[in-house]
Amino acid sequence: MKRNSNDLILKTMTSIIAFILLGFSVYLFFAGHNAPGGGFIGGLMTSAAIVLMNMAYGQSGMRNSLPINFRFLFKLGLLIALLTGMGSFLFGEPFLSQTFAYFQLPILGRTELATALLFDLGVYLTVIGVTMTIILSIADDRREEVTQ
Amino acid sequence: MENALALTRTLIDISTQIAIIGVGISIFLLLYRVLKGPTNPDRAVALDVMGITLMALAGLVTIIVVTTRLNDVVLLIGILLFIGTIALAKFIEKGVIIERNVD
């Protein structure tokens, strides 16, 4: 069924749309505190962008241009979530308690930074890692038959 | 003045309800194409257009329950629809969705 293909439109569209998708996912990740969004849907959007790039450029091309081991990524996310939960022990607070403070940032001005964002970062990385591990290992199952 | 405001609100409500009924009818017609469609590309195109009508429905629901929180949902449906349609098209065309090697 495989024939010589010329995916010029798909590849060009992917290189534009993947940027919009990644920007939207970062927006969703940061908007999660007081608008719809958060780590889960942001991670799903990022993995949607990576899946789109995988569909356009093939798995080996993506492995060259985005050399991330996604199995490592969800371990890192779980570790970040656990450490932000345990960081509250340093201040004598119960597990997973959070706080916030106001800071003067250079460009953004007076900003509220909460430690819930760090926990959300853990959720974000875990969601990306789990989805991409599932999808790429399902797409990869044909290699075993070739080597046998 | 208050009268004009109430009139505008009624007009918006009535036109939104009419538009929702129209979008609902088109969704049912597209559902007929999905169920009946002779070939698989027919079904894929019908599902694609069905997603676009769902985006319209989300926008109309935004008008009825007066909120701006659903705008993200419209964008999200559009993105997922695009990716899903590309995956369906690649499956119909090539049989694989994520290839190992693209020349």
mmCIF file of N, CA and C in Angstrom, chain B residues 9-78:
data_model
loop_
_atom_site.group_PDB
_atom_site.id
_atom_site.type_symbol
_atom_site.label_atom_id
_atom_site.label_comp_id
_atom_site.label_asym_id
_atom_site.label_seq_id
_atom_site.Cartn_x
_atom_site.Cartn_y
_atom_site.Cartn_z
ATOM 1 N N ARG B 9 -31.413 42.000 23.798
ATOM 2 C CA ARG B 9 -31.187 40.702 24.446
ATOM 3 C C ARG B 9 -32.125 39.641 23.881
ATOM 4 N N THR B 10 -33.408 40.033 23.671
ATOM 5 C CA THR B 10 -34.348 39.063 23.099
ATOM 6 C C THR B 10 -33.948 38.678 21.684
ATOM 7 N N LEU B 11 -33.513 39.687 20.906
ATOM 8 C CA LEU B 11 -33.113 39.387 19.523
ATOM 9 C C LEU B 11 -31.938 38.425 19.498
ATOM 10 N N ILE B 12 -30.949 38.687 20.362
ATOM 11 C CA ILE B 12 -29.771 37.799 20.392
ATOM 12 C C ILE B 12 -30.170 36.399 20.801
ATOM 13 N N ASP B 13 -31.060 36.312 21.814
ATOM 14 C CA ASP B 13 -31.497 34.984 22.271
ATOM 15 C C ASP B 13 -32.196 34.223 21.151
ATOM 16 N N ILE B 14 -33.133 34.916 20.471
ATOM 17 C CA ILE B 14 -33.915 34.232 19.433
ATOM 18 C C ILE B 14 -33.021 33.798 18.279
ATOM 19 N N SER B 15 -32.113 34.700 17.855
ATOM 20 C CA SER B 15 -31.263 34.334 16.713
ATOM 21 C C SER B 15 -30.299 33.229 17.089
ATOM 22 N N THR B 16 -29.816 33.217 18.350
ATOM 23 C CA THR B 16 -28.937 32.120 18.767
ATOM 24 C C THR B 16 -29.684 30.795 18.787
ATOM 25 N N GLN B 17 -30.949 30.845 19.234
ATOM 26 C CA GLN B 17 -31.713 29.591 19.245
ATOM 27 C C GLN B 17 -31.960 29.078 17.833
ATOM 28 N N ILE B 18 -32.267 30.007 16.921
ATOM 29 C CA ILE B 18 -32.462 29.597 15.520
ATOM 30 C C ILE B 18 -31.190 28.983 14.956
ATOM 31 N N ALA B 19 -30.041 29.615 15.260
ATOM 32 C CA ALA B 19 -28.761 29.103 14.756
ATOM 33 C C ALA B 19 -28.447 27.745 15.349
ATOM 34 N N ILE B 20 -28.786 27.545 16.634
ATOM 35 C CA ILE B 20 -28.515 26.237 17.250
ATOM 36 C C ILE B 20 -29.367 25.161 16.587
ATOM 37 N N ILE B 21 -30.639 25.513 16.280
ATOM 38 C CA ILE B 21 -31.500 24.536 15.605
ATOM 39 C C ILE B 21 -30.926 24.192 14.222
ATOM 40 N N GLY B 22 -30.428 25.228 13.491
ATOM 41 C CA GLY B 22 -29.839 24.965 12.176
ATOM 42 C C GLY B 22 -28.612 24.082 12.266
ATOM 43 N N VAL B 23 -27.740 24.364 13.250
ATOM 44 C CA VAL B 23 -26.538 23.545 13.417
ATOM 45 C C VAL B 23 -26.906 22.117 13.807
ATOM 46 N N GLY B 24 -27.965 21.975 14.633
ATOM 47 C CA GLY B 24 -28.411 20.636 15.013
ATOM 48 C C GLY B 24 -28.907 19.847 13.819
ATOM 49 N N ILE B 25 -29.680 20.509 12.951
ATOM 50 C CA ILE B 25 -30.173 19.831 11.738
ATOM 51 C C ILE B 25 -28.999 19.389 10.873
ATOM 52 N N SER B 26 -27.979 20.271 10.734
ATOM 53 C CA SER B 26 -26.840 19.903 9.890
ATOM 54 C C SER B 26 -26.048 18.771 10.512
ATOM 55 N N ILE B 27 -26.003 18.724 11.853
ATOM 56 C CA ILE B 27 -25.301 17.600 12.491
ATOM 57 C C ILE B 27 -26.027 16.292 12.198
ATOM 58 N N PHE B 28 -27.383 16.321 12.216
ATOM 59 C CA PHE B 28 -28.112 15.086 11.919
ATOM 60 C C PHE B 28 -27.915 14.653 10.469
ATOM 61 N N LEU B 29 -27.901 15.639 9.545
ATOM 62 C CA LEU B 29 -27.662 15.275 8.140
ATOM 63 C C LEU B 29 -26.267 14.681 7.961
ATOM 64 N N LEU B 30 -25.268 15.264 8.666
ATOM 65 C CA LEU B 30 -23.913 14.720 8.583
ATOM 66 C C LEU B 30 -23.832 13.339 9.206
ATOM 67 N N LEU B 31 -24.641 13.119 10.258
ATOM 68 C CA LEU B 31 -24.666 11.799 10.895
ATOM 69 C C LEU B 31 -25.209 10.762 9.916
ATOM 70 N N TYR B 32 -26.186 11.171 9.118
ATOM 71 C CA TYR B 32 -26.694 10.272 8.072
ATOM 72 C C TYR B 32 -25.571 9.910 7.098
ATOM 73 N N ARG B 33 -24.746 10.909 6.721
ATOM 74 C CA ARG B 33 -23.646 10.624 5.803
ATOM 75 C C ARG B 33 -22.610 9.707 6.452
ATOM 76 N N VAL B 34 -22.357 9.912 7.755
ATOM 77 C CA VAL B 34 -21.393 9.040 8.438
ATOM 78 C C VAL B 34 -21.895 7.602 8.458
ATOM 79 N N LEU B 35 -23.189 7.411 8.737
ATOM 80 C CA LEU B 35 -23.701 6.045 8.840
ATOM 81 C C LEU B 35 -23.863 5.406 7.472
ATOM 82 N N LYS B 36 -24.287 6.190 6.492
ATOM 83 C CA LYS B 36 -24.695 5.626 5.210
ATOM 84 C C LYS B 36 -23.560 5.623 4.194
ATOM 85 N N GLY B 37 -22.572 6.574 4.392
ATOM 86 C CA GLY B 37 -21.565 6.874 3.376
ATOM 87 C C GLY B 37 -20.999 5.655 2.681
ATOM 88 N N PRO B 38 -20.971 5.606 1.355
ATOM 89 C CA PRO B 38 -20.573 4.376 0.673
ATOM 90 C C PRO B 38 -19.109 4.030 0.930
ATOM 91 N N THR B 39 -18.219 5.033 0.967
ATOM 92 C CA THR B 39 -16.798 4.730 1.133
ATOM 93 C C THR B 39 -16.292 5.363 2.426
ATOM 94 N N ASN B 40 -15.097 4.936 2.837
ATOM 95 C CA ASN B 40 -14.522 5.475 4.067
ATOM 96 C C ASN B 40 -14.135 6.948 3.969
ATOM 97 N N PRO B 41 -13.594 7.454 2.840
ATOM 98 C CA PRO B 41 -13.323 8.898 2.771
ATOM 99 C C PRO B 41 -14.566 9.748 2.958
ATOM 100 N N ASP B 42 -15.738 9.252 2.495
ATOM 101 C CA ASP B 42 -16.976 9.990 2.758
ATOM 102 C C ASP B 42 -17.200 10.165 4.243
ATOM 103 N N ARG B 43 -16.999 9.070 4.974
ATOM 104 C CA ARG B 43 -17.210 9.132 6.426
ATOM 105 C C ARG B 43 -16.200 10.068 7.078
ATOM 106 N N ALA B 44 -14.953 10.035 6.592
ATOM 107 C CA ALA B 44 -13.924 10.894 7.189
ATOM 108 C C ALA B 44 -14.247 12.363 6.987
ATOM 109 N N VAL B 45 -14.676 12.716 5.761
ATOM 110 C CA VAL B 45 -15.017 14.114 5.492
ATOM 111 C C VAL B 45 -16.231 14.525 6.305
ATOM 112 N N ALA B 46 -17.215 13.606 6.425
ATOM 113 C CA ALA B 46 -18.406 13.930 7.210
ATOM 114 C C ALA B 46 -18.053 14.152 8.671
ATOM 115 N N LEU B 47 -17.133 13.330 9.204
ATOM 116 C CA LEU B 47 -16.714 13.532 10.599
ATOM 117 C C LEU B 47 -15.989 14.853 10.774
ATOM 118 N N ASP B 48 -15.191 15.232 9.762
ATOM 119 C CA ASP B 48 -14.465 16.502 9.820
ATOM 120 C C ASP B 48 -15.441 17.671 9.899
ATOM 121 N N VAL B 49 -16.443 17.658 9.003
ATOM 122 C CA VAL B 49 -17.410 18.759 8.994
ATOM 123 C C VAL B 49 -18.249 18.738 10.268
ATOM 124 N N MET B 50 -18.498 17.533 10.792
ATOM 125 C CA MET B 50 -19.236 17.421 12.046
ATOM 126 C C MET B 50 -18.470 18.108 13.183
ATOM 127 N N GLY B 51 -17.148 17.963 13.172
ATOM 128 C CA GLY B 51 -16.349 18.654 14.186
ATOM 129 C C GLY B 51 -16.436 20.162 14.040
ATOM 130 N N ILE B 52 -16.470 20.632 12.789
ATOM 131 C CA ILE B 52 -16.578 22.086 12.587
ATOM 132 C C ILE B 52 -17.926 22.591 13.100
ATOM 133 N N THR B 53 -19.009 21.811 12.855
ATOM 134 C CA THR B 53 -20.305 22.230 13.396
ATOM 135 C C THR B 53 -20.301 22.178 14.919
ATOM 136 N N LEU B 54 -19.519 21.252 15.479
ATOM 137 C CA LEU B 54 -19.400 21.231 16.951
ATOM 138 C C LEU B 54 -18.718 22.496 17.455
ATOM 139 N N MET B 55 -17.698 22.985 16.693
ATOM 140 C CA MET B 55 -17.077 24.262 17.069
ATOM 141 C C MET B 55 -18.113 25.378 17.063
ATOM 142 N N ALA B 56 -18.960 25.403 16.021
ATOM 143 C CA ALA B 56 -20.007 26.419 15.950
ATOM 144 C C ALA B 56 -20.955 26.298 17.119
ATOM 145 N N LEU B 57 -21.278 25.039 17.487
ATOM 146 C CA LEU B 57 -22.189 24.818 18.615
ATOM 147 C C LEU B 57 -21.591 25.338 19.917
ATOM 148 N N ALA B 58 -20.271 25.100 20.092
ATOM 149 C CA ALA B 58 -19.625 25.603 21.309
ATOM 150 C C ALA B 58 -19.668 27.128 21.350
ATOM 151 N N GLY B 59 -19.457 27.778 20.177
ATOM 152 C CA GLY B 59 -19.542 29.233 20.136
ATOM 153 C C GLY B 59 -20.927 29.732 20.466
ATOM 154 N N LEU B 60 -21.957 29.040 19.970
ATOM 155 C CA LEU B 60 -23.337 29.481 20.243
ATOM 156 C C LEU B 60 -23.701 29.270 21.710
ATOM 157 N N VAL B 61 -23.215 28.179 22.290
ATOM 158 C CA VAL B 61 -23.474 27.940 23.714
ATOM 159 C C VAL B 61 -22.788 29.012 24.557
ATOM 160 N N THR B 62 -21.601 29.487 24.066
ATOM 161 C CA THR B 62 -20.935 30.599 24.741
ATOM 162 C C THR B 62 -21.838 31.828 24.802
ATOM 163 N N ILE B 63 -22.607 32.058 23.723
ATOM 164 C CA ILE B 63 -23.498 33.223 23.736
ATOM 165 C C ILE B 63 -24.654 33.002 24.713
ATOM 166 N N ILE B 64 -25.155 31.763 24.765
ATOM 167 C CA ILE B 64 -26.337 31.533 25.610
ATOM 168 C C ILE B 64 -25.994 31.600 27.098
ATOM 169 N N VAL B 65 -25.035 30.780 27.539
ATOM 170 C CA VAL B 65 -24.536 30.973 28.906
ATOM 171 C C VAL B 65 -23.464 32.045 28.782
ATOM 172 N N VAL B 66 -23.718 33.249 29.240
ATOM 173 C CA VAL B 66 -22.847 34.384 28.904
ATOM 174 C C VAL B 66 -21.504 34.208 29.590
ATOM 175 N N THR B 67 -20.496 33.730 28.830
ATOM 176 C CA THR B 67 -19.178 33.495 29.391
ATOM 177 C C THR B 67 -18.142 33.551 28.280
ATOM 178 N N THR B 68 -16.878 33.763 28.650
ATOM 179 C CA THR B 68 -15.795 33.707 27.664
ATOM 180 C C THR B 68 -14.909 32.487 27.876
ATOM 181 N N ARG B 69 -15.284 31.634 28.841
ATOM 182 C CA ARG B 69 -14.413 30.506 29.158
ATOM 183 C C ARG B 69 -14.412 29.434 28.081
ATOM 184 N N LEU B 70 -15.416 29.466 27.196
ATOM 185 C CA LEU B 70 -15.507 28.388 26.216
ATOM 186 C C LEU B 70 -14.683 28.670 24.960
ATOM 187 N N ASN B 71 -14.034 29.852 24.871
ATOM 188 C CA ASN B 71 -13.261 30.160 23.665
ATOM 189 C C ASN B 71 -12.080 29.204 23.508
ATOM 190 N N ASP B 72 -11.461 28.829 24.629
ATOM 191 C CA ASP B 72 -10.386 27.844 24.576
ATOM 192 C C ASP B 72 -10.887 26.523 24.022
ATOM 193 N N VAL B 73 -12.145 26.196 24.363
ATOM 194 C CA VAL B 73 -12.696 24.910 23.910
ATOM 195 C C VAL B 73 -12.846 24.903 22.392
ATOM 196 N N VAL B 74 -13.266 26.058 21.832
ATOM 197 C CA VAL B 74 -13.413 26.138 20.375
ATOM 198 C C VAL B 74 -12.068 25.914 19.690
ATOM 199 N N LEU B 75 -11.040 26.585 20.189
ATOM 200 C CA LEU B 75 -9.697 26.421 19.617
ATOM 201 C C LEU B 75 -9.207 24.986 19.772
ATOM 202 N N LEU B 76 -9.505 24.399 20.916
ATOM 203 C CA LEU B 76 -9.074 23.030 21.208
ATOM 204 C C LEU B 76 -9.742 22.037 20.267
ATOM 205 N N ILE B 77 -11.072 22.216 20.034
ATOM 206 C CA ILE B 77 -11.769 21.314 19.117
ATOM 207 C C ILE B 77 -11.169 21.435 17.726
ATOM 208 N N GLY B 78 -10.853 22.672 17.299
ATOM 209 C CA GLY B 78 -10.264 22.849 15.977
ATOM 210 C C GLY B 78 -8.943 22.132 15.833
#
